Tab-separated table of C-alpha atoms in Angstrom:
chain	number	residue	atom	x	y	z
X	362	MET	CA	29.171	-86.348	-0.937
X	363	ALA	CA	30.522	-89.057	1.405
X	364	ARG	CA	29.658	-92.364	-0.301
X	365	GLY	CA	31.642	-95.689	0.172
X	366	ALA	CA	34.778	-93.840	1.853
X	367	THR	CA	32.863	-92.721	4.906
X	368	GLU	CA	30.953	-96.046	5.445
X	369	ARG	CA	33.860	-97.965	6.528
X	370	SER	CA	34.738	-98.436	9.997
X	371	ASP	CA	38.402	-98.620	9.752
X	372	PRO	CA	39.987	-95.114	9.575
X	373	ARG	CA	43.417	-96.383	8.069
X	374	TYR	CA	44.322	-95.819	4.273
X	375	ARG	CA	47.313	-96.344	2.174
X	376	CYS	CA	46.553	-92.908	0.747
X	377	VAL	CA	44.694	-89.805	1.802
X	378	GLY	CA	44.377	-86.857	-0.532
X	379	ILE	CA	43.819	-83.223	0.561
X	380	GLY	CA	42.054	-81.075	-1.913
X	381	VAL	CA	40.142	-82.193	-5.073
X	382	GLY	CA	41.079	-80.068	-7.917
X	383	PRO	CA	42.283	-81.366	-11.355
X	384	ALA	CA	45.515	-82.734	-9.765
X	385	ASN	CA	44.091	-84.874	-6.930
X	386	LEU	CA	41.127	-85.950	-9.114
X	387	SER	CA	43.636	-87.168	-11.698
X	388	LEU	CA	45.248	-89.210	-8.951
X	389	ALA	CA	41.961	-90.495	-7.543
X	390	SER	CA	40.834	-91.484	-11.017
X	391	LEU	CA	44.045	-93.348	-11.539
X	392	LEU	CA	43.607	-95.045	-8.151
X	393	HIS	CA	40.255	-96.115	-8.566
X	394	GLY	CA	41.084	-99.349	-10.382
X	395	HIS	CA	43.765	-100.561	-7.756
X	396	SER	CA	41.983	-102.357	-4.976
X	397	ASP	CA	45.284	-102.666	-3.035
X	398	VAL	CA	45.395	-98.976	-2.293
X	399	ARG	CA	42.756	-98.042	-0.168
X	400	ASN	CA	42.352	-94.255	-0.538
X	401	VAL	CA	40.041	-91.375	0.363
X	402	PHE	CA	40.146	-87.777	-0.934
X	403	PHE	CA	38.753	-84.704	1.007
X	404	ASP	CA	37.764	-81.198	-0.172
X	405	SER	CA	35.967	-78.488	1.771
X	406	LYS	CA	33.809	-77.681	-1.000
X	407	ALA	CA	30.340	-78.889	-0.979
X	408	GLU	CA	30.331	-79.650	-4.783
X	409	PHE	CA	33.129	-79.859	-7.302
X	410	GLY	CA	34.166	-76.677	-9.126
X	411	TRP	CA	36.999	-75.404	-11.482
X	412	HIS	CA	37.841	-71.674	-11.894
X	413	GLU	CA	34.141	-71.151	-11.639
X	414	GLY	CA	34.486	-67.480	-11.796
X	415	GLN	CA	36.323	-67.708	-15.105
X	416	GLN	CA	33.747	-69.927	-16.777
X	417	ILE	CA	32.946	-67.252	-19.469
X	418	PRO	CA	30.666	-68.778	-22.173
X	419	GLY	CA	32.784	-69.353	-25.444
X	420	THR	CA	36.108	-69.785	-23.551
X	421	SER	CA	38.229	-72.893	-24.413
X	422	LEU	CA	41.255	-74.881	-23.167
X	423	GLN	CA	44.507	-74.148	-24.370
X	424	VAL	CA	45.612	-77.915	-24.200
X	425	SER	CA	44.626	-80.901	-26.081
X	426	LEU	CA	41.592	-83.019	-25.048
X	427	PHE	CA	44.141	-85.758	-24.577
X	428	LYS	CA	45.496	-83.914	-21.672
X	429	ASP	CA	42.537	-84.865	-19.503
X	430	LEU	CA	42.793	-86.595	-15.969
X	431	VAL	CA	44.090	-89.819	-17.092
X	432	THR	CA	44.611	-90.475	-20.788
X	433	LEU	CA	48.249	-89.722	-21.151
X	434	ALA	CA	48.905	-92.399	-18.335
X	435	GLN	CA	46.077	-94.809	-19.017
X	436	PRO	CA	44.360	-94.438	-22.124
X	437	THR	CA	41.798	-97.196	-21.446
X	438	SER	CA	40.545	-95.651	-17.971
X	439	PRO	CA	36.944	-95.184	-17.589
X	440	PHE	CA	37.683	-91.850	-16.514
X	441	SER	CA	38.818	-90.473	-19.715
X	442	PHE	CA	37.271	-87.393	-21.345
X	443	LEU	CA	36.276	-89.690	-24.512
X	444	ALA	CA	34.590	-92.141	-21.687
X	445	TYR	CA	32.937	-89.172	-20.370
X	446	LEU	CA	31.416	-88.204	-23.993
X	447	HIS	CA	30.489	-91.768	-24.712
X	448	GLU	CA	28.781	-92.395	-21.291
X	449	GLN	CA	26.859	-89.203	-21.741
X	450	GLY	CA	25.873	-90.184	-25.383
X	451	LYS	CA	27.243	-87.192	-26.965
X	452	ILE	CA	30.641	-88.450	-28.537
X	453	TYR	CA	29.190	-88.122	-32.130
X	454	HIS	CA	27.801	-84.549	-31.528
X	455	PHE	CA	31.191	-83.527	-30.092
X	456	LEU	CA	32.955	-84.875	-33.231
X	457	ASN	CA	30.425	-83.179	-35.391
X	458	ALA	CA	30.838	-79.934	-33.637
X	459	ARG	CA	34.621	-79.663	-34.668
X	460	PHE	CA	35.642	-77.562	-31.739
X	461	ASP	CA	38.960	-76.081	-32.266
X	462	ALA	CA	39.648	-76.608	-28.500
X	463	VAL	CA	37.446	-78.250	-25.932
X	464	PRO	CA	35.034	-75.671	-24.233
X	465	ARG	CA	36.176	-74.837	-20.879
X	466	GLN	CA	32.712	-75.394	-19.389
X	467	GLU	CA	32.551	-78.838	-20.997
X	468	PHE	CA	35.880	-79.714	-19.528
X	469	ARG	CA	34.592	-78.666	-16.129
X	470	ASN	CA	31.578	-80.785	-16.506
X	471	TYR	CA	33.797	-83.670	-17.573
X	472	MET	CA	35.761	-83.359	-14.308
X	473	ARG	CA	32.579	-82.925	-12.278
X	474	TRP	CA	31.332	-86.202	-13.758
X	475	ALA	CA	34.677	-87.919	-12.716
X	476	CYS	CA	34.426	-86.610	-9.446
X	477	GLU	CA	30.716	-87.901	-8.873
X	478	ARG	CA	31.432	-91.115	-9.968
X	479	ASN	CA	34.282	-91.995	-7.766
X	480	PRO	CA	33.162	-93.271	-4.224
X	481	ASN	CA	36.432	-92.327	-2.689
X	482	ILE	CA	35.965	-88.682	-2.929
X	483	VAL	CA	34.340	-86.832	-0.116
X	484	LEU	CA	33.266	-83.298	-0.685
X	485	GLY	CA	32.071	-80.800	2.199
X	486	GLU	CA	34.775	-82.015	4.638
X	487	ARG	CA	37.772	-79.872	5.379
X	488	VAL	CA	41.118	-81.350	6.642
X	489	ARG	CA	42.362	-79.233	9.516
X	490	SER	CA	45.891	-80.702	10.135
X	491	VAL	CA	48.163	-83.631	9.304
X	492	ASP	CA	50.689	-84.893	12.009
X	493	PHE	CA	52.680	-87.905	12.328
X	494	ASP	CA	53.266	-90.520	14.973
X	495	GLY	CA	54.651	-93.472	12.799
X	496	GLU	CA	51.718	-92.993	10.594
X	497	PHE	CA	50.150	-89.968	9.344
X	498	VAL	CA	47.184	-88.621	11.429
X	499	VAL	CA	44.772	-86.780	9.293
X	500	ALA	CA	42.313	-84.652	11.212
X	501	THR	CA	39.224	-83.310	9.266
X	502	ASP	CA	36.464	-81.299	10.767
X	503	ARG	CA	34.330	-84.693	11.300
X	504	ARG	CA	36.941	-87.330	12.158
X	505	THR	CA	40.608	-88.556	12.320
X	506	VAL	CA	41.913	-90.994	9.709
X	507	ARG	CA	45.362	-92.513	9.445
X	508	ALA	CA	47.589	-92.954	6.421
X	509	ASP	CA	50.634	-94.378	5.119
X	510	ASN	CA	50.822	-91.551	2.609
X	511	VAL	CA	49.265	-88.121	2.057
X	512	VAL	CA	48.989	-86.057	-1.088
X	513	LEU	CA	48.660	-82.275	-1.075
X	514	GLY	CA	46.598	-80.905	-3.889
X	515	ILE	CA	45.099	-77.731	-2.363
X	516	GLY	CA	45.556	-75.540	-5.644
X	517	THR	CA	46.348	-71.835	-5.706
X	518	ARG	CA	44.683	-68.537	-4.611
X	519	PRO	CA	44.261	-65.316	-6.641
X	520	ARG	CA	47.412	-63.221	-6.697
X	521	LEU	CA	46.608	-59.580	-6.121
X	522	PRO	CA	49.410	-56.775	-6.332
X	523	GLU	CA	50.076	-54.391	-3.550
X	524	GLN	CA	48.213	-51.694	-5.306
X	525	ALA	CA	44.998	-53.429	-5.286
X	526	SER	CA	42.424	-52.543	-2.681
X	527	ARG	CA	41.359	-55.696	-0.659
X	528	ASP	CA	38.109	-53.798	0.647
X	529	ALA	CA	36.801	-52.266	-2.498
X	530	ALA	CA	33.622	-53.524	-4.097
X	531	THR	CA	34.792	-52.150	-7.384
X	532	GLN	CA	38.092	-53.836	-7.561
X	533	PHE	CA	38.197	-57.793	-7.880
X	534	HIS	CA	40.310	-60.535	-9.261
X	535	ALA	CA	39.598	-62.131	-12.608
X	536	GLY	CA	38.883	-65.377	-10.839
X	537	GLU	CA	35.664	-63.676	-9.786
X	538	PHE	CA	34.761	-62.297	-13.132
X	539	THR	CA	31.277	-64.157	-13.843
X	540	ALA	CA	30.065	-63.512	-10.461
X	541	ARG	CA	30.955	-59.768	-10.091
X	542	SER	CA	31.104	-58.236	-13.953
X	543	GLY	CA	27.323	-57.814	-14.041
X	544	GLY	CA	26.060	-54.288	-13.727
X	545	LEU	CA	29.139	-52.751	-15.692
X	546	GLY	CA	26.931	-51.188	-18.334
X	547	GLY	CA	27.933	-47.460	-18.777
X	548	LYS	CA	30.908	-47.826	-16.538
X	549	ARG	CA	34.795	-47.282	-17.171
X	550	VAL	CA	36.508	-50.758	-16.658
X	551	CYS	CA	40.357	-51.196	-16.528
X	552	VAL	CA	41.578	-54.797	-16.869
X	553	VAL	CA	45.133	-55.131	-15.688
X	554	GLY	CA	46.977	-58.312	-16.798
X	555	GLY	CA	48.030	-59.317	-20.568
X	556	GLY	CA	47.563	-63.084	-20.309
X	557	GLN	CA	44.622	-65.301	-21.354
X	558	SER	CA	42.401	-64.275	-18.490
X	559	GLY	CA	42.750	-60.655	-19.204
X	560	ALA	CA	42.088	-61.022	-22.884
X	561	GLU	CA	39.031	-63.148	-22.298
X	562	ALA	CA	37.710	-60.521	-19.865
X	563	VAL	CA	38.296	-57.582	-22.454
X	564	LEU	CA	36.693	-59.674	-25.164
X	565	HIS	CA	33.575	-60.554	-23.103
X	566	LEU	CA	33.056	-56.905	-21.988
X	567	LEU	CA	33.488	-55.339	-25.529
X	568	GLY	CA	31.034	-58.209	-26.928
X	569	ARG	CA	28.295	-56.954	-24.637
X	570	SER	CA	25.482	-54.809	-26.292
X	571	GLY	CA	23.074	-52.175	-25.073
X	572	ALA	CA	22.697	-51.337	-21.686
X	573	GLU	CA	25.277	-53.972	-20.538
X	574	LEU	CA	28.085	-52.401	-22.694
X	575	PRO	CA	30.628	-50.536	-20.687
X	576	ARG	CA	31.326	-46.953	-21.368
X	577	ARG	CA	35.056	-47.702	-21.898
X	578	VAL	CA	37.403	-50.818	-21.383
X	579	SER	CA	41.072	-50.194	-20.749
X	580	TRP	CA	43.612	-52.857	-20.984
X	581	VAL	CA	46.895	-52.748	-19.237
X	582	SER	CA	49.813	-55.214	-19.289
X	583	ARG	CA	53.259	-55.180	-18.234
X	584	ARG	CA	54.322	-57.301	-21.399
X	585	ALA	CA	55.429	-55.296	-24.361
X	586	ASN	CA	52.465	-56.595	-26.529
X	587	TYR	CA	49.484	-58.684	-26.264
X	588	PHE	CA	51.436	-61.892	-27.188
X	589	PRO	CA	50.171	-65.355	-28.183
X	590	ILE	CA	50.899	-68.511	-26.501
X	591	ASP	CA	53.598	-70.418	-28.097
X	592	ASP	CA	51.993	-73.592	-29.130
X	593	SER	CA	54.450	-74.806	-31.695
X	594	PRO	CA	55.552	-78.507	-31.815
X	595	PHE	CA	59.153	-78.179	-30.462
X	596	THR	CA	57.944	-75.669	-27.792
X	597	ASN	CA	55.528	-78.338	-26.596
X	598	ASP	CA	58.462	-80.608	-25.972
X	599	PHE	CA	58.901	-78.603	-22.828
X	600	TYR	CA	55.640	-80.174	-21.725
X	601	MET	CA	56.759	-83.908	-22.118
X	602	PRO	CA	57.840	-85.912	-19.229
X	603	CYS	CA	61.327	-86.325	-20.548
X	604	HIS	CA	61.860	-82.491	-20.462
X	605	SER	CA	60.425	-82.401	-16.739
X	606	GLU	CA	63.059	-84.881	-15.785
X	607	TYR	CA	65.998	-83.089	-17.531
X	608	PHE	CA	64.879	-79.706	-16.016
X	609	SER	CA	64.803	-81.105	-12.434
X	610	ARG	CA	68.488	-81.894	-12.794
X	611	LEU	CA	69.444	-78.406	-13.781
X	612	ASP	CA	71.127	-75.762	-11.424
X	613	ARG	CA	68.526	-73.709	-9.920
X	614	PRO	CA	69.560	-70.215	-11.565
X	615	VAL	CA	69.241	-72.193	-14.855
X	616	ARG	CA	65.837	-73.225	-13.985
X	617	GLU	CA	64.766	-69.850	-12.849
X	618	ASP	CA	65.990	-68.305	-16.112
X	619	PHE	CA	64.265	-70.904	-18.179
X	620	ASN	CA	60.821	-70.302	-16.628
X	621	ARG	CA	61.198	-66.735	-17.122
X	622	SER	CA	62.383	-66.953	-20.558
X	623	ASN	CA	59.608	-69.288	-21.714
X	624	VAL	CA	56.662	-68.078	-19.800
X	625	LEU	CA	54.572	-67.609	-23.050
X	626	SER	CA	54.525	-71.321	-23.677
X	627	SER	CA	52.010	-71.547	-20.865
X	628	ASP	CA	50.864	-68.075	-20.184
X	629	GLY	CA	50.329	-66.476	-23.670
X	630	ILE	CA	47.016	-65.772	-25.281
X	631	SER	CA	45.315	-68.479	-27.599
X	632	GLU	CA	45.492	-67.334	-31.366
X	633	ARG	CA	41.876	-67.569	-31.489
X	634	THR	CA	41.241	-65.195	-28.717
X	635	LEU	CA	43.487	-62.737	-30.125
X	636	ARG	CA	41.823	-62.894	-33.495
X	637	ASP	CA	38.466	-62.485	-32.139
X	638	LEU	CA	39.545	-59.653	-30.032
X	639	TYR	CA	41.167	-57.930	-32.920
X	640	GLN	CA	38.100	-58.436	-35.117
X	641	ARG	CA	35.940	-56.916	-32.415
X	642	LEU	CA	38.050	-53.793	-32.238
X	643	TYR	CA	37.916	-53.354	-35.841
X	644	ALA	CA	34.181	-53.757	-35.844
X	645	LEU	CA	33.907	-51.067	-33.012
X	646	ARG	CA	36.169	-48.590	-34.598
X	647	PHE	CA	35.552	-48.783	-38.268
X	648	ILE	CA	32.019	-50.471	-38.473
X	649	GLU	CA	30.142	-49.121	-35.611
X	650	GLY	CA	32.078	-45.881	-35.160
X	651	ALA	CA	32.581	-46.648	-31.369
X	652	GLY	CA	36.477	-46.524	-31.292
X	653	ASP	CA	36.475	-44.753	-28.088
X	654	LEU	CA	35.020	-47.687	-26.163
X	655	PHE	CA	38.408	-49.271	-25.791
X	656	ALA	CA	42.002	-48.250	-25.013
X	657	LEU	CA	45.012	-50.599	-25.046
X	658	PHE	CA	48.195	-49.964	-22.804
X	659	PRO	CA	50.755	-52.542	-23.116
X	660	ASN	CA	54.200	-52.186	-21.789
X	661	ARG	CA	53.031	-50.382	-18.634
X	662	THR	CA	53.340	-50.995	-14.966
X	663	VAL	CA	50.686	-50.077	-12.632
X	664	ARG	CA	52.341	-48.046	-9.949
X	665	THR	CA	49.491	-46.615	-7.834
X	666	VAL	CA	45.673	-46.962	-7.574
X	667	ALA	CA	44.026	-44.374	-5.635
X	668	GLY	CA	40.459	-42.934	-5.083
X	669	ALA	CA	39.447	-40.553	-7.596
X	670	ASP	CA	36.364	-38.436	-8.286
X	671	ALA	CA	32.794	-39.786	-8.206
X	672	ASP	CA	34.023	-42.771	-6.196
X	673	GLY	CA	36.213	-43.989	-8.985
X	674	TRP	CA	39.838	-45.047	-9.148
X	675	ARG	CA	42.891	-43.353	-10.742
X	676	LEU	CA	45.539	-45.463	-12.035
X	677	THR	CA	49.014	-44.278	-12.429
X	678	LEU	CA	51.090	-46.072	-14.936
X	679	ALA	CA	54.849	-46.149	-15.935
X	680	HIS	CA	55.705	-46.996	-19.509
X	681	ASN	CA	58.473	-49.409	-19.300
X	682	ASP	CA	60.340	-47.677	-22.105
X	683	GLN	CA	59.701	-44.319	-20.869
X	684	PRO	CA	59.501	-44.494	-17.051
X	685	HIS	CA	59.789	-40.663	-16.466
X	686	GLU	CA	56.555	-39.963	-18.370
X	687	PRO	CA	53.604	-41.323	-16.149
X	688	GLU	CA	50.128	-41.879	-17.371
X	689	GLU	CA	46.862	-42.030	-15.690
X	690	ILE	CA	43.816	-43.836	-16.379
X	691	ASP	CA	40.317	-43.181	-14.592
X	692	ALA	CA	38.186	-46.246	-14.005
X	693	ASP	CA	35.031	-46.994	-12.044
X	694	VAL	CA	36.022	-50.838	-11.750
X	695	VAL	CA	39.312	-52.473	-12.021
X	696	VAL	CA	39.740	-56.242	-12.744
X	697	TRP	CA	43.077	-57.779	-11.764
X	698	ALA	CA	43.710	-60.613	-14.193
X	699	THR	CA	47.158	-61.164	-12.400
X	700	GLY	CA	47.240	-64.774	-12.158
X	701	TYR	CA	47.475	-67.030	-9.071
X	702	ARG	CA	50.007	-68.056	-6.418
X	703	THR	CA	50.588	-71.271	-4.381
X	704	ARG	CA	48.233	-71.622	-1.508
X	705	GLU	CA	49.847	-71.994	1.951
X	706	ALA	CA	50.073	-75.501	3.240
X	707	GLU	CA	48.565	-74.812	6.600
X	708	VAL	CA	47.436	-78.458	7.147
X	709	LEU	CA	51.155	-79.469	7.294
X	710	ALA	CA	52.040	-76.837	10.198
X	711	PRO	CA	52.656	-79.745	12.576
X	712	LEU	CA	55.186	-81.144	10.391
X	713	ALA	CA	56.652	-77.779	8.905
X	714	GLY	CA	60.006	-78.183	10.825
X	715	ARG	CA	60.778	-81.687	9.432
X	716	ILE	CA	60.187	-80.731	5.761
X	717	GLU	CA	63.187	-79.568	3.561
X	718	ARG	CA	62.691	-76.445	1.277
X	719	GLU	CA	64.077	-75.062	-1.950
X	720	GLY	CA	63.504	-71.767	-3.120
X	721	GLY	CA	60.233	-71.245	-1.258
X	722	GLU	CA	58.994	-74.728	-2.358
X	723	PHE	CA	58.779	-77.963	-0.462
X	724	ARG	CA	61.872	-80.033	-1.910
X	725	ILE	CA	60.735	-83.010	-3.814
X	726	ASP	CA	62.172	-86.143	-5.357
X	727	GLY	CA	61.559	-87.609	-8.973
X	728	ASN	CA	58.309	-89.092	-7.739
X	729	TYR	CA	56.856	-85.721	-6.288
X	730	ALA	CA	57.535	-86.982	-2.694
X	731	VAL	CA	58.752	-84.324	-0.302
X	732	HIS	CA	62.265	-84.634	1.371
X	733	TRP	CA	61.494	-84.945	5.029
X	734	ASP	CA	62.871	-86.631	8.199
X	735	GLY	CA	60.250	-89.297	8.341
X	736	PRO	CA	60.485	-92.989	7.348
X	737	ALA	CA	61.180	-93.636	3.605
X	738	ASP	CA	58.069	-95.685	3.424
X	739	ARG	CA	55.941	-92.745	4.602
X	740	ASN	CA	55.624	-90.087	1.967
X	741	ILE	CA	54.096	-86.624	1.722
X	742	PHE	CA	53.438	-86.009	-1.951
X	743	VAL	CA	52.742	-82.593	-3.463
X	744	GLN	CA	50.821	-81.662	-6.599
X	745	ASN	CA	51.193	-78.380	-8.551
X	746	ARG	CA	53.758	-76.901	-6.034
X	747	ALA	CA	57.045	-77.345	-7.705
X	748	ARG	CA	57.077	-74.942	-10.707
X	749	GLY	CA	60.583	-74.001	-9.756
X	750	GLN	CA	61.805	-77.741	-9.666
X	751	ARG	CA	59.834	-79.301	-12.577
X	752	GLY	CA	59.148	-76.352	-14.797
X	753	LEU	CA	56.430	-74.547	-16.486
X	754	ALA	CA	54.456	-77.760	-17.022
X	755	ASP	CA	53.890	-78.450	-13.131
X	756	PRO	CA	50.860	-76.176	-12.783
X	757	ASN	CA	49.645	-77.010	-16.336
X	758	LEU	CA	47.380	-79.811	-17.223
X	759	SER	CA	49.863	-81.256	-19.610
X	760	LEU	CA	51.784	-83.499	-17.168
X	761	ASN	CA	48.765	-83.720	-14.744
X	762	ALA	CA	48.279	-87.577	-15.477
X	763	TYR	CA	51.793	-88.353	-15.637
X	764	ARG	CA	52.597	-86.738	-12.371
X	765	SER	CA	49.680	-88.822	-10.730
X	766	GLN	CA	51.012	-92.018	-12.185
X	767	ARG	CA	54.372	-91.321	-10.713
X	768	ILE	CA	52.668	-91.013	-7.184
X	769	VAL	CA	50.570	-94.120	-7.912
X	770	ASP	CA	53.692	-95.979	-8.728
X	771	ARG	CA	55.638	-95.003	-5.717
X	772	ILE	CA	52.774	-95.934	-3.502
X	773	ARG	CA	52.381	-99.373	-5.155
X	774	GLY	CA	56.082	-100.040	-5.326
X	775	VAL	CA	55.987	-100.402	-9.105
X	776	ARG	CA	56.980	-98.480	-12.228
X	777	SER	CA	54.926	-97.915	-15.287
X	778	ASP	CA	56.131	-98.115	-18.766
X	779	GLY	CA	57.328	-94.708	-20.086
X	780	GLN	CA	56.886	-92.992	-23.416
X	781	LEU	CA	59.820	-92.590	-25.812
X	782	PRO	CA	61.836	-89.574	-25.395
X	783	SER	CA	61.792	-86.362	-27.437
X	784	PHE	CA	63.473	-86.038	-30.837
X	785	ILE	CA	65.567	-83.363	-29.006
X	786	GLU	CA	68.655	-84.408	-26.963
X	787	TRP	CA	67.995	-82.096	-23.933
X	788	SER	CA	71.148	-83.208	-22.057
X	789	ALA	CA	74.714	-82.574	-23.128
X	790	LYS	CA	76.295	-85.874	-24.734
X	791	PRO	CA	79.968	-86.274	-24.152
X	792	ARG	CA	80.313	-88.624	-27.174
X	793	LEU	CA	77.572	-88.324	-29.776
X	794	ASP	CA	76.457	-91.481	-31.437
X	795	LEU	CA	73.715	-90.397	-33.931
X	796	THR	CA	72.943	-94.073	-35.180
X	797	TRP	CA	69.150	-94.688	-34.992
X	798	GLU	CA	67.965	-98.382	-34.683
X	799	GLY	CA	64.461	-98.667	-35.868
């Protein structure tokens, strides 16, 4: 997809984006209306995709529809989710459907629509390297362009634990679930991971029928139980811009402890998924008399995975409360629902020695610009790579539009109006003045 952006002869841009996932797609959408910021965004994929391997029918977003690409920064943008519904002629149908949450496949379709209508997005072109000689020199597999600013938005990659086999056809990450979960009828399947993706995999497998139904589905989680996402109002204040700003000023040990303690605010299981799953377990055991089709093992850690009889796998578990009493599970297939980790920024290798780091991350300022030894008006921005500095909201859709707007403002040299702060006083107040002026 190389429309207007590739037809120009001048290879110089104010902004070059590397990667087109939700983060950089948000930025590209917000920049679309600013003719003073010539921009282009590259992605190696031939067509837009978003967690395609986890697009299980019936799954939904865990965030509000307003947390789309643009609305929380520019609610009148033509790239909003509501604009998509209206342009597609289905906004009334969406209202009438009364979804509890936006279907994940529909949100994917929305982002694909936003990508396809933006002429500054180029798909099927890989960025090879970024260097600097007074301007950023961005080399792709087709050309070289120059830029005042570059924005890294290359996303994440599946995280597989050491116990997982990298070569086995019968072990795979949940990110490949839709492509590799066929043909599991009559087999023993073990799902490892107690978050949303693990729950969705278990629910989908147990919802199958006839020859497609596995012989047994085991579910292992290190967490003490299968916990719901904390989606309560005051917890959601963690996902407001003002808390992100407050969080960034805390000492690093405090930030690390916060992220550990509040992980269920972003990585718990939706109440709807838990309810549907529990009802399915009830039906299997008490209505259909098939209680042996499932086994739940929370509060366990997978220690080893070794080959067993009949080309299967034997998982050795350690109970977190009783670690000296190991357990074993036999499985034909193992699904690792073990999350994602930050992808290595290999394209920035020529500049690696010039960039500051903090705790394994690129050190950033309040506008998501990397601290480096280059000129102050030449910026390297990073998206979805600062969880340790900006909190649990950084990889989440909640602050996607806000972060992109901060980058737009920095490039344009302006500052957009912010929203009112939280009801909560996050920072210490040496002298409290509780007078409120309406």
